[in-house]
Every structure is written in C-alpha cells, then in structure tokens.
mmCIF file of C-alpha atoms in Angstrom:
data_model
loop_
_atom_site.group_PDB
_atom_site.id
_atom_site.type_symbol
_atom_site.label_atom_id
_atom_site.label_comp_id
_atom_site.label_asym_id
_atom_site.label_seq_id
_atom_site.Cartn_x
_atom_site.Cartn_y
_atom_site.Cartn_z
ATOM 1 C CA ALA U 2 -4.503 -11.286 -25.553
ATOM 2 C CA GLN U 3 -8.340 -12.135 -25.826
ATOM 3 C CA SER U 4 -10.812 -10.607 -27.873
ATOM 4 C CA VAL U 5 -14.343 -10.804 -28.872
ATOM 5 C CA THR U 6 -15.967 -9.986 -32.389
ATOM 6 C CA GLN U 7 -19.666 -9.502 -32.878
ATOM 7 C CA LEU U 8 -20.463 -9.515 -36.493
ATOM 8 C CA GLY U 9 -23.290 -6.931 -37.108
ATOM 9 C CA SER U 10 -23.753 -3.834 -34.968
ATOM 10 C CA HIS U 11 -27.618 -3.969 -35.849
ATOM 11 C CA VAL U 12 -29.742 -6.983 -36.699
ATOM 12 C CA SER U 13 -33.386 -6.678 -37.615
ATOM 13 C CA VAL U 14 -35.856 -9.539 -37.703
ATOM 14 C CA SER U 15 -39.638 -9.830 -38.056
ATOM 15 C CA GLU U 16 -41.678 -11.225 -34.944
ATOM 16 C CA GLY U 17 -41.717 -15.016 -35.171
ATOM 17 C CA ALA U 18 -38.485 -15.241 -37.367
ATOM 18 C CA LEU U 19 -35.207 -16.958 -36.163
ATOM 19 C CA VAL U 20 -32.582 -14.756 -34.346
ATOM 20 C CA LEU U 21 -29.132 -15.274 -35.061
ATOM 21 C CA LEU U 22 -26.383 -12.862 -33.269
ATOM 22 C CA ARG U 23 -22.906 -13.896 -34.337
ATOM 23 C CA CYS U 24 -19.934 -13.896 -32.051
ATOM 24 C CA ASN U 25 -16.456 -14.952 -32.778
ATOM 25 C CA TYR U 26 -13.599 -15.029 -30.147
ATOM 26 C CA SER U 27 -9.793 -15.214 -29.971
ATOM 27 C CA SER U 28 -8.094 -16.745 -26.972
ATOM 28 C CA SER U 29 -4.836 -18.588 -26.338
ATOM 29 C CA VAL U 30 -6.297 -20.482 -23.461
ATOM 30 C CA PRO U 31 -9.735 -22.488 -23.054
ATOM 31 C CA PRO U 32 -12.370 -19.514 -22.739
ATOM 32 C CA TYR U 33 -15.405 -19.262 -20.655
ATOM 33 C CA LEU U 34 -18.021 -17.538 -22.888
ATOM 34 C CA PHE U 35 -20.976 -15.491 -21.973
ATOM 35 C CA TRP U 36 -23.994 -13.762 -23.519
ATOM 36 C CA TYR U 37 -25.517 -10.675 -21.813
ATOM 37 C CA VAL U 38 -28.523 -8.529 -22.676
ATOM 38 C CA GLN U 39 -29.247 -5.145 -22.043
ATOM 39 C CA TYR U 40 -32.666 -3.798 -22.064
ATOM 40 C CA PRO U 41 -33.182 -0.019 -22.584
ATOM 41 C CA ASN U 42 -32.052 1.989 -19.569
ATOM 42 C CA LYS U 43 -31.052 -0.940 -17.624
ATOM 43 C CA GLY U 44 -27.837 -2.629 -16.703
ATOM 44 C CA LEU U 45 -26.657 -5.937 -18.323
ATOM 45 C CA GLN U 46 -28.200 -9.225 -17.519
ATOM 46 C CA LEU U 47 -26.812 -12.833 -18.180
ATOM 47 C CA LEU U 48 -28.409 -14.840 -20.577
ATOM 48 C CA LEU U 49 -26.175 -17.829 -20.771
ATOM 49 C CA LYS U 50 -22.580 -18.905 -20.346
ATOM 50 C CA TYR U 51 -20.368 -21.594 -21.522
ATOM 51 C CA THR U 52 -17.936 -23.478 -19.174
ATOM 52 C CA SER U 53 -17.010 -26.474 -21.045
ATOM 53 C CA ALA U 54 -19.555 -28.706 -19.532
ATOM 54 C CA ALA U 55 -21.781 -28.760 -22.737
ATOM 55 C CA THR U 56 -21.235 -27.228 -26.251
ATOM 56 C CA LEU U 57 -24.909 -26.336 -26.548
ATOM 57 C CA VAL U 58 -25.813 -24.159 -23.829
ATOM 58 C CA LYS U 59 -29.555 -23.113 -23.015
ATOM 59 C CA GLY U 60 -30.241 -19.710 -21.364
ATOM 60 C CA ILE U 61 -33.265 -17.661 -20.179
ATOM 61 C CA ASN U 62 -36.146 -16.355 -22.369
ATOM 62 C CA GLY U 63 -35.617 -19.197 -25.079
ATOM 63 C CA PHE U 64 -31.985 -18.294 -26.163
ATOM 64 C CA GLU U 65 -29.492 -20.714 -26.889
ATOM 65 C CA ALA U 66 -25.695 -20.761 -27.904
ATOM 66 C CA GLU U 67 -23.393 -23.444 -29.313
ATOM 67 C CA PHE U 68 -19.683 -23.241 -28.829
ATOM 68 C CA LYS U 69 -17.674 -24.388 -31.772
ATOM 69 C CA LYS U 70 -13.962 -24.591 -30.973
ATOM 70 C CA SER U 71 -13.095 -25.322 -34.685
ATOM 71 C CA GLU U 72 -14.752 -22.239 -35.777
ATOM 72 C CA THR U 73 -13.895 -20.028 -32.729
ATOM 73 C CA SER U 74 -17.756 -18.983 -32.424
ATOM 74 C CA PHE U 75 -20.239 -18.631 -29.786
ATOM 75 C CA HIS U 76 -23.306 -17.601 -31.862
ATOM 76 C CA LEU U 77 -26.710 -16.696 -29.965
ATOM 77 C CA THR U 78 -29.885 -18.206 -31.441
ATOM 78 C CA LYS U 79 -33.627 -18.031 -30.713
ATOM 79 C CA PRO U 80 -36.045 -19.956 -32.871
ATOM 80 C CA SER U 81 -38.807 -17.326 -32.801
ATOM 81 C CA ALA U 82 -38.334 -13.563 -31.998
ATOM 82 C CA HIS U 83 -40.563 -11.631 -29.735
ATOM 83 C CA MET U 84 -41.126 -8.103 -29.417
ATOM 84 C CA SER U 85 -39.821 -8.070 -26.052
ATOM 85 C CA ASP U 86 -36.405 -9.436 -27.322
ATOM 86 C CA ALA U 87 -35.631 -6.083 -28.777
ATOM 87 C CA ALA U 88 -32.426 -5.166 -26.707
ATOM 88 C CA GLU U 89 -28.659 -4.709 -26.901
ATOM 89 C CA TYR U 90 -26.538 -8.205 -26.798
ATOM 90 C CA PHE U 91 -23.082 -8.373 -25.654
ATOM 91 C CA CYS U 92 -20.824 -11.393 -26.192
ATOM 92 C CA ALA U 93 -17.989 -11.682 -23.584
ATOM 93 C CA LEU U 94 -15.204 -13.993 -22.538
ATOM 94 C CA ASN U 95 -12.719 -14.661 -19.930
ATOM 95 C CA SER U 96 -10.343 -17.350 -18.813
ATOM 96 C CA GLY U 97 -10.532 -18.236 -14.984
ATOM 97 C CA ASN U 98 -10.316 -15.203 -12.790
ATOM 98 C CA THR U 99 -9.691 -12.640 -15.286
ATOM 99 C CA PRO U 100 -12.136 -9.833 -15.979
ATOM 100 C CA LEU U 101 -14.533 -10.209 -18.898
ATOM 101 C CA VAL U 102 -13.719 -8.997 -22.241
ATOM 102 C CA PHE U 103 -16.651 -7.767 -24.158
ATOM 103 C CA GLY U 104 -17.668 -7.616 -27.834
ATOM 104 C CA LYS U 105 -19.010 -4.119 -29.113
ATOM 105 C CA GLY U 106 -22.465 -5.278 -28.952
ATOM 106 C CA THR U 107 -25.495 -6.010 -31.487
ATOM 107 C CA ARG U 108 -28.532 -4.208 -31.229
ATOM 108 C CA LEU U 109 -31.723 -6.376 -32.125
ATOM 109 C CA SER U 110 -34.853 -4.916 -33.577
ATOM 110 C CA VAL U 111 -37.868 -7.026 -33.910
ATOM 111 C CA ILE U 112 -40.441 -5.833 -36.429
ATOM 112 C CA ALA U 113 -44.032 -6.587 -36.027
ATOM 113 C CA ASP W 25 -31.912 -11.478 -4.924
ATOM 114 C CA VAL W 26 -28.225 -9.776 -5.520
ATOM 115 C CA LYS W 27 -28.298 -5.941 -5.705
ATOM 116 C CA VAL W 28 -25.592 -3.592 -7.216
ATOM 117 C CA THR W 29 -26.487 -0.097 -6.563
ATOM 118 C CA GLN W 30 -25.172 2.990 -8.065
ATOM 119 C CA SER W 31 -25.532 6.277 -6.546
ATOM 120 C CA SER W 32 -26.868 8.136 -9.333
ATOM 121 C CA ARG W 33 -28.827 7.387 -12.491
ATOM 122 C CA TYR W 34 -28.026 10.564 -14.299
ATOM 123 C CA LEU W 35 -25.136 13.346 -13.575
ATOM 124 C CA VAL W 36 -24.344 16.483 -14.947
ATOM 125 C CA LYS W 37 -20.778 18.060 -14.197
ATOM 126 C CA ARG W 38 -18.758 20.833 -15.644
ATOM 127 C CA THR W 39 -15.222 20.352 -16.922
ATOM 128 C CA GLY W 40 -12.669 20.336 -14.299
ATOM 129 C CA GLU W 41 -14.729 19.058 -11.459
ATOM 130 C CA LYS W 42 -14.035 15.992 -9.331
ATOM 131 C CA VAL W 43 -16.729 13.536 -9.634
ATOM 132 C CA PHE W 44 -17.509 10.450 -7.313
ATOM 133 C CA LEU W 45 -19.353 7.385 -8.800
ATOM 134 C CA GLU W 46 -20.192 5.053 -6.071
ATOM 135 C CA CYS W 47 -21.238 1.576 -6.220
ATOM 136 C CA VAL W 48 -22.278 -0.736 -3.505
ATOM 137 C CA GLN W 49 -23.122 -4.514 -3.684
ATOM 138 C CA ASP W 50 -24.842 -6.512 -0.987
ATOM 139 C CA MET W 51 -23.692 -9.941 -1.514
ATOM 140 C CA ASP W 52 -20.094 -10.037 0.058
ATOM 141 C CA HIS W 53 -18.428 -10.307 -3.330
ATOM 142 C CA GLU W 54 -14.799 -10.131 -3.620
ATOM 143 C CA ASN W 55 -14.648 -8.816 -7.227
ATOM 144 C CA MET W 56 -15.972 -5.569 -8.495
ATOM 145 C CA PHE W 57 -15.458 -3.701 -11.795
ATOM 146 C CA TRP W 58 -15.996 -0.417 -13.376
ATOM 147 C CA TYR W 59 -16.923 -0.177 -17.116
ATOM 148 C CA ARG W 60 -17.678 2.581 -19.462
ATOM 149 C CA GLN W 61 -20.169 2.031 -22.220
ATOM 150 C CA ASP W 62 -20.228 4.067 -25.556
ATOM 151 C CA PRO W 63 -21.973 3.381 -28.416
ATOM 152 C CA GLY W 64 -20.203 1.194 -31.027
ATOM 153 C CA LEU W 65 -17.439 0.436 -28.562
ATOM 154 C CA GLY W 66 -19.128 -1.983 -26.249
ATOM 155 C CA LEU W 67 -17.960 -2.035 -22.590
ATOM 156 C CA ARG W 68 -14.431 -1.045 -21.740
ATOM 157 C CA LEU W 69 -12.872 -2.000 -18.461
ATOM 158 C CA ILE W 70 -11.461 1.184 -16.454
ATOM 159 C CA TYR W 71 -10.436 -0.457 -13.122
ATOM 160 C CA PHE W 72 -11.250 -3.652 -11.100
ATOM 161 C CA SER W 73 -10.607 -4.814 -7.666
ATOM 162 C CA TYR W 74 -10.393 -8.398 -6.326
ATOM 163 C CA ASP W 75 -10.269 -7.448 -2.595
ATOM 164 C CA VAL W 76 -10.450 -4.557 -0.127
ATOM 165 C CA LYS W 77 -7.746 -1.879 -0.659
ATOM 166 C CA MET W 78 -6.739 -3.625 -3.730
ATOM 167 C CA LYS W 79 -7.064 -2.203 -7.443
ATOM 168 C CA GLU W 80 -6.014 -2.991 -10.863
ATOM 169 C CA LYS W 81 -5.955 -0.903 -14.049
ATOM 170 C CA GLY W 82 -8.293 -2.046 -16.781
ATOM 171 C CA ASP W 83 -7.950 -1.128 -20.435
ATOM 172 C CA ILE W 84 -8.597 2.553 -20.251
ATOM 173 C CA PRO W 85 -7.695 3.916 -16.681
ATOM 174 C CA GLU W 86 -6.214 7.279 -17.951
ATOM 175 C CA GLY W 87 -8.185 10.038 -16.150
ATOM 176 C CA TYR W 88 -9.725 7.815 -13.576
ATOM 177 C CA SER W 89 -8.939 6.406 -10.155
ATOM 178 C CA VAL W 90 -10.687 4.061 -7.706
ATOM 179 C CA SER W 91 -11.250 3.518 -4.069
ATOM 180 C CA ARG W 92 -12.267 0.299 -2.273
ATOM 181 C CA GLU W 93 -12.117 0.986 1.360
ATOM 182 C CA LYS W 94 -14.875 -1.630 2.230
ATOM 183 C CA LYS W 95 -15.690 -4.870 0.725
ATOM 184 C CA GLU W 96 -19.220 -3.665 -0.615
ATOM 185 C CA ARG W 97 -18.206 -0.441 -1.796
ATOM 186 C CA PHE W 98 -16.218 0.614 -5.040
ATOM 187 C CA SER W 99 -15.856 4.056 -5.987
ATOM 188 C CA LEU W 100 -14.730 5.437 -9.438
ATOM 189 C CA ILE W 101 -13.226 9.057 -9.312
ATOM 190 C CA LEU W 102 -12.671 11.414 -11.958
ATOM 191 C CA GLU W 103 -10.219 13.849 -10.611
ATOM 192 C CA SER W 104 -10.877 16.623 -13.217
ATOM 193 C CA ALA W 105 -13.831 15.793 -15.667
ATOM 194 C CA SER W 106 -13.456 16.483 -19.156
ATOM 195 C CA THR W 107 -16.058 16.209 -21.956
ATOM 196 C CA ASN W 108 -14.488 13.139 -23.385
ATOM 197 C CA GLN W 109 -15.512 11.250 -20.138
ATOM 198 C CA THR W 110 -19.263 11.753 -21.146
ATOM 199 C CA SER W 111 -20.482 8.146 -21.073
ATOM 200 C CA MET W 112 -22.535 5.493 -19.457
ATOM 201 C CA TYR W 113 -20.676 4.018 -16.507
ATOM 202 C CA LEU W 114 -21.527 0.536 -15.237
ATOM 203 C CA CYS W 115 -20.551 -1.105 -11.947
ATOM 204 C CA ALA W 116 -20.479 -4.799 -11.545
ATOM 205 C CA SER W 117 -19.623 -7.298 -8.944
ATOM 206 C CA ARG W 118 -18.560 -11.006 -9.319
ATOM 207 C CA THR W 119 -18.860 -14.124 -7.175
ATOM 208 C CA GLY W 120 -16.946 -17.204 -8.075
ATOM 209 C CA THR W 121 -14.753 -17.962 -11.266
ATOM 210 C CA GLY W 122 -15.078 -20.389 -13.924
ATOM 211 C CA LEU W 123 -17.991 -22.832 -13.724
ATOM 212 C CA ARG W 124 -19.512 -20.745 -10.601
ATOM 213 C CA GLU W 125 -18.878 -17.332 -12.078
ATOM 214 C CA THR W 126 -21.694 -14.898 -11.951
ATOM 215 C CA GLN W 127 -21.315 -11.193 -12.488
ATOM 216 C CA TYR W 128 -24.089 -8.774 -11.784
ATOM 217 C CA PHE W 129 -24.379 -5.183 -13.102
ATOM 218 C CA GLY W 130 -25.726 -2.149 -11.678
ATOM 219 C CA PRO W 131 -28.322 -0.033 -13.794
ATOM 220 C CA GLY W 132 -25.580 2.460 -14.548
ATOM 221 C CA THR W 133 -24.839 6.199 -14.295
ATOM 222 C CA ARG W 134 -25.141 8.291 -17.298
ATOM 223 C CA LEU W 135 -22.620 11.179 -17.009
ATOM 224 C CA LEU W 136 -22.711 14.317 -18.926
ATOM 225 C CA VAL W 137 -19.816 16.498 -18.738
ATOM 226 C CA LEU W 138 -20.287 20.179 -20.004
#
C-alpha cells in the first residue's frame, strides 16, 4: 500500500522567509510524486511533479522539491515567501496508472 | 486550455434526497475521478473510471455510486443523502501516466446536507 504523510497541518512564515513544507511517503514500488496547491475556493492546481528524471524538481511560482529516496521524502521549498503563496498544499503519489494518493494537506499562512 | 467543470459550486439538500453531482471535461481524457475533501483529512478517493461504462471503487465508496455513459461526463450519485456526506466534492480528469501524467481538477462542489 502507498501512503503520504505531510508533517504540520498548518505552517506560518513571514513574507520573504523560506517556505518549507514537509512530505514523506511510503511505497513498495518506485513512486511518482506530486505537489498540488489549492487557493481559497478553487480547485487543485499542479505545482510540480517528480517522475525519476531528476531529483530536484522545479515548479511554478518559484517552488521546487527534492526527491530523497534514502529519507523517503519530497519536501517543497521556496526561498522567499510572498503573500500570494497563502494556500493549502497537498503532496500526492502514485505508481504508473494508479489513482493519486494524497496527504492530508498543509495550510500555509504568510504574515506581512 | 483544459477545462473540468462541475455542475454546481454550492448545493443544499435534505437528508434522504437523491443527489447528482455532474462533472464534464473537454479534453477527451480517459481517466476521471471523484474525491471528497474534508478539513484535516485531505482528499479521499470515492470512485474512478478509466473508460466509458467502467468504474472502480476508491477508498470510501459507501453511500455513493457513479455513472459514466459518455467519455466526457462522470456523475457522482448519492442515493440517499446523509448529513455525514456534507463535504467538498472534487472531480478530476487525467491524461497520460507516469512521465506524461497530468491531472486536472474542477473547482469543486460544496454540498450541505441538512
């Protein structure tokens, strides 16, 4: 069985500070990993995905994530938070054609 | 631009009513999914479909059914709505797998069952 654990249901950072959202996974087969963002009252939007081509993945809006197999992690980072980054972030995984398995989400607040 | 549309943004129903949530995608995608989203629980898969007239149960199918008569439309049915089905429902469609996978989400339907 596959699973995703997001550490911290709520993260608060100051504008301009580093954003770090943590995601650990469990999978018996090589996974594909994803980060999605959900802005208030909107559907989910893909930020980035890892598909084994490169361990450091760059996404939209300045976000990136690093796949670390030894740590079974896929943490999301952004060097400098902006007010517009305030949203809920979901880590997800699958393997090939299976449905996505989502973590419980992390709500990011950005303080001016 | 891919579009996944859901028939309603907000819906209020009474306990015991039959409820239909409609989802339509315009990109000829094979795969479609229904999730429910609850605070602190993330997204949980209800049902999915990889082709017309095909359906598979997800993690929480109890109390729900689905219909996929046409490729572009995937309907979620609550046969007899209950208050514990009050939730946000998200539909998604997907093209490709693995390297080429991209999943698109609709804006969601917020359902309140009284």
